[in-house]
Structures are given as C-alpha cells and as structure tokens.
C-alpha cells in the first residue's frame, strides 16, 4: 500500500498512527507530497481529485480518501473492530468522538490557512473568531468527557490525540490545557503511545 502524507498533517497522522496501532505500518510505503489550497498539486490530483492528504492506494490499486475511510479500511484489514467498534453505542460514541476531533481540526486548519496563506490585508477577523469558537467548544466538550475514558483508545481517541498534538504544534500559545485539566491528563497518557510518539507533527 502507498500512503500520501505530509509531516505536519494531522489528518495524515491519523492514518499513520492507525497503521501503527493495527500492526500494518510495515505494509505501507509513505510518499511525501506538498498540498495547499492556493497551489493545487495537479500531479497528486490524478490520485485524489480533492487534492488533500491523506490518500491511500490499496494493494489492489484503489485510491481511498479521506482519513476516516482510510482508517476504517486499515481496521478492516487488521481483522476489524479494533479502532472502530463493530456496533451499538460504542460504535456511535467512537464515530461521534472522531467527528468532534475532525471538526476541531477542520476549524483549526481553516484558521491556519487564513493566517499562513491569505494575504494579511484580506483576513477576516470575525471569520477567524468563528472558527476558533468551534475549536474551543470542541475542546470543552472533550474536557467534560475525558475523565471517563480511562485507557480506551478507539478512532475517536486517536483522532483527538492527533488534534491536540497539532494544536500544540501550530497554536501552542493558545494553551488549550489551561482550563482543561482532565483532557491534559488524558493526553499525557495517550500521547505516550508508540503510535503517537512515532508520528509527531513536523514542519
Ligand atoms: N476530511 C479530510 C481532511 C484532509 C485535509 O484537510 N488535509 C489537509 C492537510 S492537513 C489538506 O490536504 N489540505 C490541502 C487543501 O485543503 O487543499 C480527511 O479527514 O482526510
């Protein structure tokens, strides 16, 4: 299998960390690719028409995207029901948690693009604040839940760990831990897993 990724990408990290959790990393060749919404990578577009990472080419030659599909594919390849509970409340809880963490990342990445790519004169402060509100409310929700997670680690926890690691990487000055002690304590444990320590975001 081939995985298109870039070192800072939290969504690509989801796929890389899932592969490690599932014992599949050795079967994946990682291909580094540069993407940015203002510079469409036309060569990569031939593999993923959305021109986003991650994308995974299976051994059968099918290209899968996005991170949610790739992670669930890897889970199935590893026998199933490892990161994605098979059914019942546990499944909906894990998928909802994944959506929460993906949503934190979506809002955070839109802010990152606005701040890093859009010319300063064209920035829209209310829009930036609206995205930040989503990040804060998402983190507050995780804070209320984190005390009950123990050492469970499903796709929702994995995604949240990627999101928190990315916030530390891109927006450390926001100090998300400041008002969220339960989430901070959880992340201190989750972030120590090999799947996390082997995939830190890098510039
Ligand atoms: N929902 C997608 C989001 C992927 C995504 O936004 N990836 C970013 C990098 S972290 C990207 O490729 N951005 C390029 C662009 O937006 O053009 C997923 O879960 O894979």
PDB file of C-alpha atoms and ligand atoms in Angstrom:
ATOM      1  CA  UNK A   1       0.000   0.000   0.000  1.00  0.00           C
ATOM      2  CA  UNK A   2       1.043   3.604  -0.551  1.00  0.00           C
ATOM      3  CA  UNK A   3       0.107   6.469   1.726  1.00  0.00           C
ATOM      4  CA  UNK A   4       0.403  10.070   0.561  1.00  0.00           C
ATOM      5  CA  UNK A   5       1.150  12.275   3.549  1.00  0.00           C
ATOM      6  CA  UNK A   6       2.983  15.363   4.722  1.00  0.00           C
ATOM      7  CA  UNK A   7       4.839  15.607   8.062  1.00  0.00           C
ATOM      8  CA  UNK A   8       2.742  18.391   9.633  1.00  0.00           C
ATOM      9  CA  UNK A   9      -0.659  16.999   8.582  1.00  0.00           C
ATOM     10  CA  UNK A  10      -2.849  15.836  11.493  1.00  0.00           C
ATOM     11  CA  UNK A  11      -5.210  14.019   9.132  1.00  0.00           C
ATOM     12  CA  UNK A  12      -2.329  12.085   7.584  1.00  0.00           C
ATOM     13  CA  UNK A  13      -1.133  11.404  11.124  1.00  0.00           C
ATOM     14  CA  UNK A  14      -4.449   9.703  11.838  1.00  0.00           C
ATOM     15  CA  UNK A  15      -3.750   7.182   9.083  1.00  0.00           C
ATOM     16  CA  UNK A  16      -0.111   6.706  10.088  1.00  0.00           C
ATOM     17  CA  UNK A  17      -0.985   6.256  13.765  1.00  0.00           C
ATOM     18  CA  UNK A  18      -3.840   3.871  12.923  1.00  0.00           C
ATOM     19  CA  UNK A  19      -1.439   1.760  10.860  1.00  0.00           C
ATOM     20  CA  UNK A  20       0.921   1.533  13.851  1.00  0.00           C
ATOM     21  CA  UNK A  21      -1.906   0.713  16.281  1.00  0.00           C
ATOM     22  CA  UNK A  22      -3.073  -2.049  13.937  1.00  0.00           C
ATOM     23  CA  UNK A  23       0.366  -3.516  13.181  1.00  0.00           C
ATOM     24  CA  UNK A  24       0.175  -2.559   9.499  1.00  0.00           C
ATOM     25  CA  UNK A  25       2.832   0.154   9.241  1.00  0.00           C
ATOM     26  CA  UNK A  26       5.338  -2.243   7.664  1.00  0.00           C
ATOM     27  CA  UNK A  27       2.981  -2.801   4.730  1.00  0.00           C
ATOM     28  CA  UNK A  28       2.705   0.887   3.875  1.00  0.00           C
ATOM     29  CA  UNK A  29       5.111   2.917   1.757  1.00  0.00           C
ATOM     30  CA  UNK A  30       4.835   6.573   2.765  1.00  0.00           C
ATOM     31  CA  UNK A  31       5.028   9.135  -0.038  1.00  0.00           C
ATOM     32  CA  UNK A  32       5.568  12.734   0.953  1.00  0.00           C
ATOM     33  CA  UNK A  33       3.507  15.228  -1.022  1.00  0.00           C
ATOM     34  CA  UNK A  34       3.050  19.004  -0.821  1.00  0.00           C
ATOM     35  CA  UNK A  35      -0.526  20.330  -0.819  1.00  0.00           C
ATOM     36  CA  UNK A  36      -2.005  23.774  -0.237  1.00  0.00           C
ATOM     37  CA  UNK A  37      -5.426  25.114  -1.195  1.00  0.00           C
ATOM     38  CA  UNK A  38      -3.872  28.040  -3.080  1.00  0.00           C
ATOM     39  CA  UNK A  39      -1.431  25.862  -5.062  1.00  0.00           C
ATOM     40  CA  UNK A  40      -3.276  22.809  -6.437  1.00  0.00           C
ATOM     41  CA  UNK A  41      -0.845  19.913  -6.900  1.00  0.00           C
ATOM     42  CA  UNK A  42      -2.013  18.696 -10.307  1.00  0.00           C
ATOM     43  CA  UNK A  43       0.131  15.570 -10.265  1.00  0.00           C
ATOM     44  CA  UNK A  44      -1.353  14.434  -6.938  1.00  0.00           C
ATOM     45  CA  UNK A  45      -4.835  15.385  -8.230  1.00  0.00           C
ATOM     46  CA  UNK A  46      -4.598  12.384 -10.548  1.00  0.00           C
ATOM     47  CA  UNK A  47      -4.691  10.170  -7.423  1.00  0.00           C
ATOM     48  CA  UNK A  48      -7.034  12.217  -5.196  1.00  0.00           C
ATOM     49  CA  UNK A  49      -9.287  14.662  -7.068  1.00  0.00           C
ATOM     50  CA  UNK A  50      -9.843  16.586  -3.815  1.00  0.00           C
ATOM     51  CA  UNK A  51      -6.049  17.220  -3.663  1.00  0.00           C
ATOM     52  CA  UNK A  52      -5.979  16.557   0.061  1.00  0.00           C
ATOM     53  CA  UNK A  53      -3.937  14.277   2.217  1.00  0.00           C
ATOM     54  CA  UNK A  54      -4.065  11.571   3.334  1.00  0.00           C
ATOM     55  CA  UNK A  55      -4.815   9.275   0.415  1.00  0.00           C
ATOM     56  CA  UNK A  56      -4.101   5.543   0.420  1.00  0.00           C
ATOM     57  CA  UNK A  57      -3.553   3.311  -2.587  1.00  0.00           C
ATOM     58  CA  UNK A  58      -4.518  -0.229  -1.652  1.00  0.00           C
ATOM     59  CA  UNK A  59      -2.629  -3.276  -2.909  1.00  0.00           C
ATOM     60  CA  UNK A  60      -5.462  -3.687  -5.432  1.00  0.00           C
ATOM     61  CA  UNK A  61      -4.714  -0.227  -6.834  1.00  0.00           C
ATOM     62  CA  UNK A  62      -7.793   1.571  -5.463  1.00  0.00           C
ATOM     63  CA  UNK A  63      -7.134   5.029  -4.025  1.00  0.00           C
ATOM     64  CA  UNK A  64      -9.025   5.727  -0.796  1.00  0.00           C
ATOM     65  CA  UNK A  65      -9.643   9.079   0.844  1.00  0.00           C
ATOM     66  CA  UNK A  66     -10.260  10.678   3.324  1.00  0.00           C
ATOM     67  CA  UNK A  67      -8.682   9.863   6.718  1.00  0.00           C
ATOM     68  CA  UNK A  68     -11.948   8.391   8.067  1.00  0.00           C
ATOM     69  CA  UNK A  69     -12.256   5.965   5.176  1.00  0.00           C
ATOM     70  CA  UNK A  70      -8.568   5.078   5.250  1.00  0.00           C
ATOM     71  CA  UNK A  71      -8.586   4.382   8.999  1.00  0.00           C
ATOM     72  CA  UNK A  72     -11.672   2.187   8.743  1.00  0.00           C
ATOM     73  CA  UNK A  73     -10.168   0.345   5.777  1.00  0.00           C
ATOM     74  CA  UNK A  74      -6.997  -0.352   7.764  1.00  0.00           C
ATOM     75  CA  UNK A  75      -9.090  -1.503  10.713  1.00  0.00           C
ATOM     76  CA  UNK A  76     -10.946  -3.968   8.473  1.00  0.00           C
ATOM     77  CA  UNK A  77      -7.650  -5.172   7.002  1.00  0.00           C
ATOM     78  CA  UNK A  78      -6.411  -5.890  10.516  1.00  0.00           C
ATOM     79  CA  UNK A  79      -9.447  -8.040  11.267  1.00  0.00           C
ATOM     80  CA  UNK A  80     -11.980  -5.371  12.166  1.00  0.00           C
ATOM     81  CA  UNK A  81     -13.445  -3.883  15.328  1.00  0.00           C
ATOM     82  CA  UNK A  82     -10.082  -2.766  16.710  1.00  0.00           C
ATOM     83  CA  UNK A  83     -10.277   1.031  16.392  1.00  0.00           C
ATOM     84  CA  UNK A  84     -13.855   1.018  15.084  1.00  0.00           C
ATOM     85  CA  UNK A  85     -16.234  -0.790  17.451  1.00  0.00           C
ATOM     86  CA  UNK A  86     -18.450  -3.185  15.496  1.00  0.00           C
ATOM     87  CA  UNK A  87     -21.793  -1.799  16.607  1.00  0.00           C
ATOM     88  CA  UNK A  88     -24.017  -0.493  19.335  1.00  0.00           C
ATOM     89  CA  UNK A  89     -23.427   2.560  21.484  1.00  0.00           C
ATOM     90  CA  UNK A  90     -19.664   2.030  21.471  1.00  0.00           C
ATOM     91  CA  UNK A  91     -19.544   2.488  17.694  1.00  0.00           C
ATOM     92  CA  UNK A  92     -21.653   5.659  17.637  1.00  0.00           C
ATOM     93  CA  UNK A  93     -19.683   7.048  20.538  1.00  0.00           C
ATOM     94  CA  UNK A  94     -16.363   6.432  18.767  1.00  0.00           C
ATOM     95  CA  UNK A  95     -17.633   7.876  15.462  1.00  0.00           C
ATOM     96  CA  UNK A  96     -19.110  10.914  17.183  1.00  0.00           C
ATOM     97  CA  UNK A  97     -15.827  11.475  19.030  1.00  0.00           C
ATOM     98  CA  UNK A  98     -13.961  11.167  15.737  1.00  0.00           C
ATOM     99  CA  UNK A  99     -16.311  13.762  14.184  1.00  0.00           C
ATOM    100  CA  UNK A 100     -15.698  16.080  17.145  1.00  0.00           C
ATOM    101  CA  UNK A 101     -11.922  15.845  16.780  1.00  0.00           C
ATOM    102  CA  UNK A 102     -12.071  16.095  12.973  1.00  0.00           C
ATOM    103  CA  UNK A 103     -14.235  19.189  13.409  1.00  0.00           C
ATOM    104  CA  UNK A 104     -11.707  20.772  15.772  1.00  0.00           C
ATOM    105  CA  UNK A 105      -9.069  20.096  13.144  1.00  0.00           C
ATOM    106  CA  UNK A 106     -11.185  21.363  10.241  1.00  0.00           C
ATOM    107  CA  UNK A 107     -11.738  24.664  12.048  1.00  0.00           C
ATOM    108  CA  UNK A 108      -8.117  24.869  13.183  1.00  0.00           C
ATOM    109  CA  UNK A 109      -6.778  24.183   9.709  1.00  0.00           C
ATOM    110  CA  UNK A 110      -9.059  26.797   8.150  1.00  0.00           C
ATOM    111  CA  UNK A 111      -7.611  29.286  10.651  1.00  0.00           C
ATOM    112  CA  UNK A 112      -4.110  28.138   9.838  1.00  0.00           C
ATOM    113  CA  UNK A 113      -4.686  28.670   6.120  1.00  0.00           C
ATOM    114  CA  UNK A 114      -6.245  32.052   6.776  1.00  0.00           C
ATOM    115  CA  UNK A 115      -3.271  33.129   8.889  1.00  0.00           C
ATOM    116  CA  UNK A 116      -0.464  31.499   6.906  1.00  0.00           C
ATOM    117  CA  UNK A 117      -1.686  31.707   3.308  1.00  0.00           C
ATOM    118  CA  UNK A 118      -4.189  34.538   2.893  1.00  0.00           C
ATOM    119  CA  UNK A 119      -2.644  37.986   2.354  1.00  0.00           C
ATOM    120  CA  UNK A 120      -2.889  39.928   5.611  1.00  0.00           C
ATOM    121  CA  UNK A 121      -4.973  42.711   4.098  1.00  0.00           C
ATOM    122  CA  UNK A 122      -7.664  40.200   3.126  1.00  0.00           C
ATOM    123  CA  UNK A 123      -8.036  38.499   6.506  1.00  0.00           C
ATOM    124  CA  UNK A 124     -11.465  38.400   8.107  1.00  0.00           C
ATOM    125  CA  UNK A 125     -11.292  38.636  11.900  1.00  0.00           C
ATOM    126  CA  UNK A 126     -14.912  37.612  12.591  1.00  0.00           C
ATOM    127  CA  UNK A 127     -14.486  34.533  10.482  1.00  0.00           C
ATOM    128  CA  UNK A 128     -11.275  33.618  12.324  1.00  0.00           C
ATOM    129  CA  UNK A 129     -13.070  34.119  15.636  1.00  0.00           C
ATOM    130  CA  UNK A 130     -15.984  31.954  14.469  1.00  0.00           C
ATOM    131  CA  UNK A 131     -13.633  29.093  13.642  1.00  0.00           C
ATOM    132  CA  UNK A 132     -11.820  29.497  16.953  1.00  0.00           C
ATOM    133  CA  UNK A 133     -15.162  29.264  18.782  1.00  0.00           C
ATOM    134  CA  UNK A 134     -15.659  25.817  17.257  1.00  0.00           C
ATOM    135  CA  UNK A 135     -12.191  24.760  18.406  1.00  0.00           C
ATOM    136  CA  UNK A 136     -12.836  25.982  21.957  1.00  0.00           C
ATOM    137  CA  UNK A 137     -16.296  24.410  22.248  1.00  0.00           C
ATOM    138  CA  UNK A 138     -14.987  21.138  20.829  1.00  0.00           C
ATOM    139  CA  UNK A 139     -12.165  21.090  23.373  1.00  0.00           C
ATOM    140  CA  UNK A 140     -14.582  21.954  26.199  1.00  0.00           C
ATOM    141  CA  UNK A 141     -16.753  19.006  25.181  1.00  0.00           C
ATOM    142  CA  UNK A 142     -13.739  16.694  25.235  1.00  0.00           C
ATOM    143  CA  UNK A 143     -12.777  18.084  28.662  1.00  0.00           C
ATOM    144  CA  UNK A 144     -16.180  17.122  30.073  1.00  0.00           C
ATOM    145  CA  UNK A 145     -15.808  13.563  28.747  1.00  0.00           C
ATOM    146  CA  UNK A 146     -12.095  12.820  29.192  1.00  0.00           C
ATOM    147  CA  UNK A 147     -12.324  11.714  32.833  1.00  0.00           C
ATOM    148  CA  UNK A 148     -14.384   8.684  31.800  1.00  0.00           C
ATOM    149  CA  UNK A 149     -12.118   7.392  29.033  1.00  0.00           C
ATOM    150  CA  UNK A 150      -9.530   5.515  31.058  1.00  0.00           C
ATOM    151  CA  UNK A 151      -7.119   3.753  28.703  1.00  0.00           C
ATOM    152  CA  UNK A 152      -9.686   3.077  25.949  1.00  0.00           C
ATOM    153  CA  UNK A 153      -8.324   4.040  22.527  1.00  0.00           C
ATOM    154  CA  UNK A 154     -10.747   3.960  19.621  1.00  0.00           C
ATOM    155  CA  UNK A 155     -10.714   6.003  16.416  1.00  0.00           C
ATOM    156  CA  UNK A 156     -12.213   8.936  18.291  1.00  0.00           C
ATOM    157  CA  UNK A 157      -9.457   8.948  20.897  1.00  0.00           C
ATOM    158  CA  UNK A 158      -6.806   8.522  18.198  1.00  0.00           C
ATOM    159  CA  UNK A 159      -8.204  11.464  16.227  1.00  0.00           C
ATOM    160  CA  UNK A 160      -8.423  13.639  19.306  1.00  0.00           C
ATOM    161  CA  UNK A 161      -4.798  12.849  20.201  1.00  0.00           C
ATOM    162  CA  UNK A 162      -3.806  13.923  16.665  1.00  0.00           C
ATOM    163  CA  UNK A 163      -5.847  17.113  17.045  1.00  0.00           C
ATOM    164  CA  UNK A 164      -4.289  18.028  20.410  1.00  0.00           C
ATOM    165  CA  UNK A 165      -0.796  17.291  19.107  1.00  0.00           C
ATOM    166  CA  UNK A 166      -1.464  19.532  16.129  1.00  0.00           C
ATOM    167  CA  UNK A 167      -2.758  22.370  18.333  1.00  0.00           C
ATOM    168  CA  UNK A 168       0.473  22.124  20.341  1.00  0.00           C
ATOM    169  CA  UNK A 169       2.434  22.211  17.062  1.00  0.00           C
ATOM    170  CA  UNK A 170       0.638  25.129  15.359  1.00  0.00           C
ATOM    171  CA  UNK A 171      -1.053  27.095  18.145  1.00  0.00           C
ATOM    172  CA  UNK A 172       0.961  26.373  21.309  1.00  0.00           C
ATOM    173  CA  UNK A 173       0.398  29.943  22.525  1.00  0.00           C
ATOM    174  CA  UNK A 174      -3.326  29.222  22.919  1.00  0.00           C
ATOM    175  CA  UNK A 175      -2.538  26.899  25.851  1.00  0.00           C
ATOM    176  CA  UNK A 176      -5.586  24.628  25.448  1.00  0.00           C
ATOM    177  CA  UNK A 177      -4.523  22.803  28.646  1.00  0.00           C
ATOM    178  CA  UNK A 178      -5.004  25.933  30.788  1.00  0.00           C
ATOM    179  CA  UNK A 179      -8.693  25.397  31.530  1.00  0.00           C
ATOM    180  CA  UNK A 180      -8.857  21.676  30.658  1.00  0.00           C
ATOM    181  CA  UNK A 181      -7.036  19.580  33.278  1.00  0.00           C
ATOM    182  CA  UNK A 182      -8.858  16.305  32.561  1.00  0.00           C
ATOM    183  CA  UNK A 183      -8.093  16.489  28.848  1.00  0.00           C
ATOM    184  CA  UNK A 184      -4.476  17.416  29.577  1.00  0.00           C
ATOM    185  CA  UNK A 185      -4.095  14.407  31.904  1.00  0.00           C
ATOM    186  CA  UNK A 186      -5.665  12.115  29.313  1.00  0.00           C
ATOM    187  CA  UNK A 187      -3.399  13.450  26.543  1.00  0.00           C
ATOM    188  CA  UNK A 188      -0.298  12.952  28.706  1.00  0.00           C
ATOM    189  CA  UNK A 189      -1.136   9.220  28.676  1.00  0.00           C
ATOM    190  CA  UNK A 190      -2.498   8.907  25.130  1.00  0.00           C
ATOM    191  CA  UNK A 191       0.369  10.919  23.677  1.00  0.00           C
ATOM    192  CA  UNK A 192       2.844   8.411  25.114  1.00  0.00           C
ATOM    193  CA  UNK A 193       1.549   5.548  22.964  1.00  0.00           C
ATOM    194  CA  UNK A 194       4.046   4.369  20.305  1.00  0.00           C
ATOM    195  CA  UNK A 195       1.571   5.362  17.568  1.00  0.00           C
ATOM    196  CA  UNK A 196       1.813   8.922  18.823  1.00  0.00           C
ATOM    197  CA  UNK A 197       5.493   9.166  19.748  1.00  0.00           C
ATOM    198  CA  UNK A 198       6.462   7.724  16.328  1.00  0.00           C
ATOM    199  CA  UNK A 199       4.387  10.250  14.351  1.00  0.00           C
ATOM    200  CA  UNK A 200       4.962  13.725  15.815  1.00  0.00           C
ATOM    201  CA  UNK A 201       3.937  16.602  13.554  1.00  0.00           C
ATOM    202  CA  UNK A 202       6.972  18.144  11.892  1.00  0.00           C
ATOM    203  CA  UNK A 203       7.495  21.211   9.717  1.00  0.00           C
TER     204      UNK A 203
HETATM  205  N1  LIG B   1     -11.553  15.440   5.836  1.00  0.00           N
HETATM  206  C1  LIG B   1     -10.227  15.232   5.328  1.00  0.00           C
HETATM  207  C2  LIG B   1      -9.376  16.478   5.572  1.00  0.00           C
HETATM  208  C3  LIG B   1      -7.993  16.373   4.941  1.00  0.00           C
HETATM  209  C4  LIG B   1      -7.280  17.711   4.915  1.00  0.00           C
HETATM  210  O1  LIG B   1      -7.875  18.773   5.069  1.00  0.00           O
HETATM  211  N2  LIG B   1      -5.959  17.643   4.711  1.00  0.00           N
HETATM  212  C5  LIG B   1      -5.192  18.862   4.552  1.00  0.00           C
HETATM  213  C6  LIG B   1      -3.814  18.721   5.133  1.00  0.00           C
HETATM  214  S1  LIG B   1      -3.848  18.507   6.899  1.00  0.00           S
HETATM  215  C7  LIG B   1      -5.025  19.123   3.069  1.00  0.00           C
HETATM  216  O2  LIG B   1      -4.771  18.208   2.323  1.00  0.00           O
HETATM  217  N3  LIG B   1      -5.150  20.380   2.659  1.00  0.00           N
HETATM  218  C8  LIG B   1      -4.969  20.795   1.310  1.00  0.00           C
HETATM  219  C9  LIG B   1      -6.131  21.589   0.797  1.00  0.00           C
HETATM  220  O3  LIG B   1      -7.062  21.883   1.560  1.00  0.00           O
HETATM  221  O4  LIG B   1      -6.085  21.929  -0.370  1.00  0.00           O
HETATM  222  C10 LIG B   1      -9.602  13.984   5.979  1.00  0.00           C
HETATM  223  O5  LIG B   1     -10.098  13.581   7.033  1.00  0.00           O
HETATM  224  O6  LIG B   1      -8.668  13.394   5.412  1.00  0.00           O
END
